[in-house]
Amino acid sequence: MSYQVELRERILELKRDRNAVILAHNYQKGEIQDIADMHGDSLALSRKAAETDADVIVFCGVHFMAESAAILSPDKTVLLPAPDAGCPLADMITADQLREWKKEHPGLSVVSYVNTSAAVKAESDICCTSSNAVKVVNSLPDNKILFCPDRNLGRYVQELTEKELVIWPGCCATHARLREDEVLKAKKEHPEALFVAHPECEPSVLKHADHITSTSGMFTYVKETGAEEYIIGTEMGILHGLKKENPGKTFILPSPALVCLNMKRITLPKLLTSLKEKVHVISVPEEIRKRAWIAVKRMIEIV
Ligand code: CIZ
């Protein structure tokens, strides 16, 4: 038996012994997505995991995603196989910085992207995902709103709402690396292809998109659209799932720089160790969890 096959078998055996569910974010390595019980975006995965009777959730993603699972499943143990898999975008605003920002803008409501720490969610009025951000913003009675932490998602929402957004200047380094000239080159080489972009991309890139959506939204769009070729403006890991689910279609990555190294920290050996030794546990203090859950629940109720 090859090492890889043995590794997979051992992981699946431990998963059964621990009554665990393995979640893989759409940006994970192919072998991690293949062994997981489900793949998807962080909120959808956390919601699905909360509905299972698993005792353990192994979140193959980055830190804030495992925290989201812990917020939604306080009675389950949440493991993150690579404890150093952080998210530079989520780290761009801390709870202290958000409290200061709120003081500078008294009375304004805060919409925070799910791509934030639990502590930041706890300081927010409501959360949003990249697919429901416009709806969330429009659901608020206020005319002026604080939006954090992604400036590109904020600018994209600003174009589609009458409300005035005060936007925190954070960004996802991976999406920000995709350049307009790379998109134009890919479009020239594949004139029939549709360009689907994540709203965390820069406005200069988004203006060329045929469709702007979250990772889950990309799966839906590709499934429902008749085109044979797609240029994908998001992290490269998503191509694995897109190709698997759409064998007759072609997917083009417009830039080799669309790689999130934090997402790639999770490997099969680390997944095995995590399950075997029940490490690394991600937990959220109950006082923060309860407040963060309110912000997440408000979003779920309106979308
Ligand atoms: O929350 C997620 O999963 C993120 C950050 C992106 C997406 O669009 O799925």
Short mmCIF file of C-alpha atoms and ligand atoms in Angstrom, two decimals:
data_model
loop_
_atom_site.label_atom_id
_atom_site.label_comp_id
_atom_site.label_asym_id
_atom_site.label_seq_id
_atom_site.Cartn_x
_atom_site.Cartn_y
_atom_site.Cartn_z
CA MET A 1 0.00 0.00 0.00
CA SER A 2 1.43 3.42 -0.90
CA TYR A 3 2.20 5.95 1.84
CA GLN A 4 -0.55 8.25 0.56
CA VAL A 5 -3.19 5.51 0.59
CA GLU A 6 -2.14 4.39 4.07
CA LEU A 7 -2.32 7.98 5.29
CA ARG A 8 -5.82 8.40 3.91
CA GLU A 9 -7.01 5.14 5.45
CA ARG A 10 -5.60 6.05 8.85
CA ILE A 11 -7.30 9.48 8.72
CA LEU A 12 -10.66 7.93 7.81
CA GLU A 13 -10.29 5.36 10.59
CA LEU A 14 -9.52 8.06 13.17
CA LYS A 15 -12.39 10.15 11.86
CA ARG A 16 -14.78 7.28 12.62
CA ASP A 17 -13.21 6.63 16.06
CA ARG A 18 -13.48 10.28 17.03
CA ASN A 19 -16.95 10.76 15.49
CA ALA A 20 -15.47 13.68 13.55
CA VAL A 21 -16.54 15.59 10.48
CA ILE A 22 -13.83 16.97 8.17
CA LEU A 23 -14.52 20.31 6.47
CA ALA A 24 -12.41 21.68 3.61
CA HIS A 25 -12.56 25.26 2.47
CA ASN A 26 -12.72 25.70 -1.32
CA TYR A 27 -9.10 26.99 -1.27
CA GLN A 28 -7.63 23.83 0.29
CA LYS A 29 -5.21 21.49 -1.51
CA GLY A 30 -6.92 18.90 -3.72
CA GLU A 31 -6.02 15.94 -1.48
CA ILE A 32 -7.59 17.69 1.51
CA GLN A 33 -10.78 18.51 -0.41
CA ASP A 34 -10.93 14.87 -1.56
CA ILE A 35 -10.78 13.39 1.93
CA ALA A 36 -13.18 15.90 3.49
CA ASP A 37 -16.85 15.20 4.12
CA MET A 38 -17.72 18.51 2.50
CA HIS A 39 -16.13 21.49 0.81
CA GLY A 40 -17.48 25.02 0.63
CA ASP A 41 -17.20 28.54 2.01
CA SER A 42 -16.53 29.06 5.69
CA LEU A 43 -20.06 29.97 6.76
CA ALA A 44 -21.81 27.23 4.79
CA LEU A 45 -19.36 24.66 6.18
CA SER A 46 -19.81 25.87 9.75
CA ARG A 47 -23.59 25.79 9.39
CA LYS A 48 -23.61 22.28 7.92
CA ALA A 49 -21.21 20.98 10.58
CA ALA A 50 -23.43 22.41 13.33
CA GLU A 51 -26.29 20.27 12.01
CA THR A 52 -24.33 17.02 12.26
CA ASP A 53 -24.12 14.85 15.36
CA ALA A 54 -20.30 14.84 15.17
CA ASP A 55 -18.38 15.38 18.41
CA VAL A 56 -15.37 16.84 16.60
CA ILE A 57 -15.12 19.28 13.69
CA VAL A 58 -11.79 19.34 11.85
CA PHE A 59 -11.70 22.61 9.94
CA CYS A 60 -9.25 22.55 7.04
CA GLY A 61 -9.10 26.27 6.44
CA VAL A 62 -7.71 29.26 8.32
CA HIS A 63 -8.07 30.39 11.92
CA PHE A 64 -11.15 32.65 11.64
CA MET A 65 -13.00 29.85 9.85
CA ALA A 66 -12.39 27.40 12.70
CA GLU A 67 -13.58 30.13 15.09
CA SER A 68 -16.80 30.45 13.04
CA ALA A 69 -17.36 26.72 13.47
CA ALA A 70 -16.77 27.11 17.23
CA ILE A 71 -19.25 30.02 17.36
CA LEU A 72 -21.94 27.90 15.72
CA SER A 73 -21.13 24.62 17.51
CA PRO A 74 -20.24 25.40 21.13
CA ASP A 75 -20.76 21.78 22.18
CA LYS A 76 -18.34 20.32 19.64
CA THR A 77 -14.54 20.28 19.71
CA VAL A 78 -13.12 22.26 16.78
CA LEU A 79 -9.65 21.37 15.50
CA LEU A 80 -7.48 23.36 13.09
CA PRO A 81 -4.78 20.97 11.75
CA ALA A 82 -2.28 23.81 11.15
CA PRO A 83 -2.39 26.25 14.09
CA ASP A 84 -0.30 28.75 12.13
CA ALA A 85 -2.87 28.98 9.30
CA GLY A 86 -3.90 32.57 9.88
CA CYS A 87 -5.62 35.09 7.67
CA PRO A 88 -3.76 38.37 7.07
CA LEU A 89 -7.04 40.05 6.03
CA ALA A 90 -8.79 39.04 9.27
CA ASP A 91 -5.74 40.30 11.20
CA MET A 92 -6.07 43.73 9.59
CA ILE A 93 -8.62 44.78 12.19
CA THR A 94 -8.53 43.86 15.87
CA ALA A 95 -11.35 44.23 18.38
CA ASP A 96 -9.47 47.16 20.00
CA GLN A 97 -9.12 48.92 16.64
CA LEU A 98 -12.81 48.38 15.92
CA ARG A 99 -13.78 49.81 19.32
CA GLU A 100 -11.66 52.90 18.59
CA TRP A 101 -13.21 53.23 15.11
CA LYS A 102 -16.70 53.05 16.60
CA LYS A 103 -15.75 55.82 19.04
CA GLU A 104 -14.65 57.98 16.09
CA HIS A 105 -18.06 57.39 14.44
CA PRO A 106 -20.55 57.33 17.32
CA GLY A 107 -23.95 55.81 16.59
CA LEU A 108 -23.00 54.05 13.34
CA SER A 109 -23.76 50.36 12.90
CA VAL A 110 -20.95 47.97 12.02
CA VAL A 111 -21.15 45.38 9.26
CA SER A 112 -18.24 42.97 9.39
CA TYR A 113 -17.31 40.44 6.75
CA VAL A 114 -17.18 36.86 8.06
CA ASN A 115 -13.47 37.10 7.34
CA THR A 116 -12.81 38.54 10.83
CA SER A 117 -11.90 37.17 14.24
CA ALA A 118 -14.60 36.14 16.69
CA ALA A 119 -13.63 39.13 18.85
CA VAL A 120 -14.29 41.52 15.94
CA LYS A 121 -17.60 39.80 15.15
CA ALA A 122 -18.55 40.27 18.81
CA GLU A 123 -18.04 44.05 18.41
CA SER A 124 -20.15 44.14 15.22
CA ASP A 125 -23.88 44.64 14.74
CA ILE A 126 -24.16 42.15 11.90
CA CYS A 127 -21.90 39.98 9.75
CA CYS A 128 -21.99 39.47 5.99
CA THR A 129 -20.48 37.15 3.41
CA SER A 130 -19.27 38.26 0.01
CA SER A 131 -22.48 36.97 -1.55
CA ASN A 132 -24.95 38.63 0.84
CA ALA A 133 -23.08 41.87 1.72
CA VAL A 134 -25.35 44.14 -0.35
CA LYS A 135 -28.49 42.60 1.13
CA VAL A 136 -27.11 42.88 4.67
CA VAL A 137 -26.16 46.55 4.21
CA ASN A 138 -29.56 47.36 2.69
CA SER A 139 -31.36 45.60 5.55
CA LEU A 140 -30.09 48.14 8.09
CA PRO A 141 -32.21 51.21 8.91
CA ASP A 142 -29.10 53.46 9.02
CA ASN A 143 -27.98 55.58 6.06
CA LYS A 144 -24.32 55.59 7.05
CA ILE A 145 -22.57 52.33 8.02
CA LEU A 146 -19.11 51.18 9.10
CA PHE A 147 -17.90 48.31 6.91
CA CYS A 148 -14.85 46.14 7.68
CA PRO A 149 -12.28 44.81 7.01
CA ASP A 150 -12.07 44.41 3.20
CA ARG A 151 -11.87 47.65 1.22
CA ASN A 152 -12.50 45.96 -2.13
CA LEU A 153 -15.64 44.18 -0.96
CA GLY A 154 -16.68 47.49 0.65
CA ARG A 155 -16.16 49.46 -2.57
CA TYR A 156 -18.05 46.82 -4.55
CA VAL A 157 -21.00 47.03 -2.11
CA GLN A 158 -20.84 50.84 -2.19
CA GLU A 159 -21.54 50.78 -5.94
CA LEU A 160 -24.67 48.74 -5.39
CA THR A 161 -26.24 50.53 -2.44
CA GLU A 162 -27.68 53.98 -1.74
CA LYS A 163 -26.20 53.91 1.78
CA GLU A 164 -22.93 55.60 2.60
CA LEU A 165 -20.22 53.19 3.70
CA VAL A 166 -17.21 54.15 5.78
CA ILE A 167 -14.77 51.45 4.75
CA TRP A 168 -11.85 49.98 6.72
CA PRO A 169 -8.75 49.90 4.46
CA GLY A 170 -7.95 46.15 4.72
CA CYS A 171 -7.50 43.76 1.81
CA CYS A 172 -6.74 40.15 0.97
CA ALA A 173 -3.15 40.03 -0.25
CA THR A 174 -3.88 37.04 -2.48
CA HIS A 175 -6.78 38.66 -4.34
CA ALA A 176 -5.03 42.03 -4.46
CA ARG A 177 -2.14 40.40 -6.38
CA LEU A 178 -4.33 39.73 -9.42
CA ARG A 179 -3.54 42.48 -11.91
CA GLU A 180 -5.71 44.02 -14.62
CA ASP A 181 -3.15 43.24 -17.35
CA GLU A 182 -3.19 39.54 -16.38
CA VAL A 183 -6.97 39.47 -16.71
CA LEU A 184 -6.85 41.24 -20.08
CA LYS A 185 -4.20 38.79 -21.33
CA ALA A 186 -6.30 35.78 -20.23
CA LYS A 187 -9.36 37.28 -21.90
CA LYS A 188 -7.43 37.84 -25.12
CA GLU A 189 -6.14 34.25 -25.10
CA HIS A 190 -9.59 32.85 -24.28
CA PRO A 191 -12.07 35.20 -25.99
CA GLU A 192 -15.03 32.86 -25.39
CA ALA A 193 -14.37 32.49 -21.66
CA LEU A 194 -16.47 34.17 -18.98
CA PHE A 195 -14.51 35.97 -16.28
CA VAL A 196 -15.80 35.25 -12.77
CA ALA A 197 -14.20 37.29 -9.99
CA HIS A 198 -14.27 37.36 -6.21
CA PRO A 199 -15.24 40.79 -4.79
CA GLU A 200 -11.99 40.85 -2.79
CA CYS A 201 -10.21 41.61 -6.12
CA GLU A 202 -9.20 45.19 -6.93
CA PRO A 203 -11.76 47.44 -8.71
CA SER A 204 -9.47 47.56 -11.81
CA VAL A 205 -9.95 43.79 -12.08
CA LEU A 206 -13.63 43.66 -11.10
CA LYS A 207 -14.59 46.07 -13.88
CA HIS A 208 -13.78 43.32 -16.42
CA ALA A 209 -15.83 40.61 -14.68
CA ASP A 210 -18.86 38.96 -16.24
CA HIS A 211 -19.91 37.90 -12.76
CA ILE A 212 -18.74 38.86 -9.24
CA THR A 213 -19.43 36.41 -6.45
CA SER A 214 -18.20 34.33 -3.50
CA THR A 215 -16.56 30.92 -3.89
CA SER A 216 -19.91 29.14 -3.38
CA GLY A 217 -21.49 31.55 -5.86
CA MET A 218 -18.83 30.53 -8.42
CA PHE A 219 -19.92 26.88 -8.19
CA THR A 220 -23.55 27.89 -8.75
CA TYR A 221 -22.71 30.25 -11.62
CA VAL A 222 -20.58 27.69 -13.47
CA LYS A 223 -23.25 25.01 -13.00
CA GLU A 224 -26.04 27.24 -14.27
CA THR A 225 -24.18 28.93 -17.15
CA GLY A 226 -23.79 27.37 -20.57
CA ALA A 227 -20.23 28.58 -21.28
CA GLU A 228 -17.45 26.03 -21.71
CA GLU A 229 -14.54 28.19 -20.48
CA TYR A 230 -14.14 30.30 -17.34
CA ILE A 231 -11.35 32.58 -16.16
CA ILE A 232 -11.37 32.33 -12.37
CA GLY A 233 -10.47 35.38 -10.30
CA THR A 234 -9.88 33.83 -6.91
CA GLU A 235 -7.49 31.51 -5.03
CA MET A 236 -6.25 28.58 -7.16
CA GLY A 237 -7.57 25.84 -4.80
CA ILE A 238 -11.08 26.37 -6.12
CA LEU A 239 -10.10 24.98 -9.52
CA HIS A 240 -9.88 21.48 -8.02
CA GLY A 241 -13.56 21.43 -7.03
CA LEU A 242 -14.72 23.28 -10.15
CA LYS A 243 -12.98 20.79 -12.45
CA LYS A 244 -14.26 17.81 -10.47
CA GLU A 245 -17.86 19.01 -10.52
CA ASN A 246 -17.78 20.23 -14.14
CA PRO A 247 -15.70 17.71 -16.09
CA GLY A 248 -16.73 19.08 -19.49
CA LYS A 249 -15.68 22.67 -18.74
CA THR A 250 -12.30 24.43 -18.78
CA PHE A 251 -11.02 26.70 -16.00
CA ILE A 252 -8.22 29.21 -16.41
CA LEU A 253 -6.24 30.80 -13.59
CA PRO A 254 -5.23 34.25 -14.88
CA SER A 255 -2.26 34.65 -12.50
CA PRO A 256 0.19 32.22 -10.83
CA ALA A 257 0.13 34.57 -7.82
CA LEU A 258 -3.39 33.53 -6.82
CA VAL A 259 -2.12 31.26 -4.05
CA CYS A 260 -2.85 31.64 -0.34
CA LEU A 261 0.06 30.04 1.53
CA ASN A 262 -1.90 29.97 4.78
CA MET A 263 -4.54 27.77 3.15
CA LYS A 264 -1.81 25.45 1.92
CA ARG A 265 -0.39 24.89 5.41
CA ILE A 266 -2.82 22.04 5.94
CA THR A 267 -1.48 18.70 4.72
CA LEU A 268 -2.61 15.08 5.11
CA PRO A 269 0.07 14.33 7.80
CA LYS A 270 -1.07 17.39 9.81
CA LEU A 271 -4.70 16.32 9.45
CA LEU A 272 -3.73 12.88 10.76
CA THR A 273 -1.86 14.33 13.76
CA SER A 274 -4.72 16.66 14.54
CA LEU A 275 -7.22 13.80 14.69
CA LYS A 276 -4.86 11.41 16.48
CA GLU A 277 -3.76 13.81 19.21
CA LYS A 278 -6.90 15.96 19.20
CA VAL A 279 -4.85 19.11 18.49
CA HIS A 280 -5.07 22.07 17.82
CA VAL A 281 -8.30 23.00 19.54
CA ILE A 282 -9.85 26.33 18.57
CA SER A 283 -12.21 27.73 21.16
CA VAL A 284 -13.88 31.08 21.67
CA PRO A 285 -14.48 32.45 25.21
CA GLU A 286 -18.22 32.12 25.92
CA GLU A 287 -18.74 35.85 26.50
CA ILE A 288 -17.28 36.64 23.04
CA ARG A 289 -18.91 33.65 21.38
CA LYS A 290 -22.41 34.70 22.46
CA ARG A 291 -22.00 38.23 21.07
CA ALA A 292 -20.35 37.00 17.86
CA TRP A 293 -23.21 34.52 17.41
CA ILE A 294 -25.74 37.38 17.61
CA ALA A 295 -23.99 39.17 14.69
CA VAL A 296 -23.90 35.96 12.65
CA LYS A 297 -27.51 35.06 13.52
CA ARG A 298 -28.76 38.51 12.45
CA MET A 299 -27.19 37.92 9.04
CA ILE A 300 -28.65 34.40 8.72
CA GLU A 301 -32.11 35.74 9.59
CA ILE A 302 -32.20 38.27 6.78
CA VAL A 303 -30.69 36.24 3.90
O1 CIZ B 1 -15.70 32.87 4.05
C1 CIZ B 1 -15.20 32.38 3.04
O2 CIZ B 1 -15.29 31.20 2.79
C2 CIZ B 1 -14.42 33.28 2.17
C3 CIZ B 1 -13.44 34.11 2.86
C4 CIZ B 1 -14.54 33.41 0.88
C5 CIZ B 1 -15.58 32.86 0.01
O3 CIZ B 1 -16.05 33.61 -0.87
O4 CIZ B 1 -15.96 31.70 0.12
#
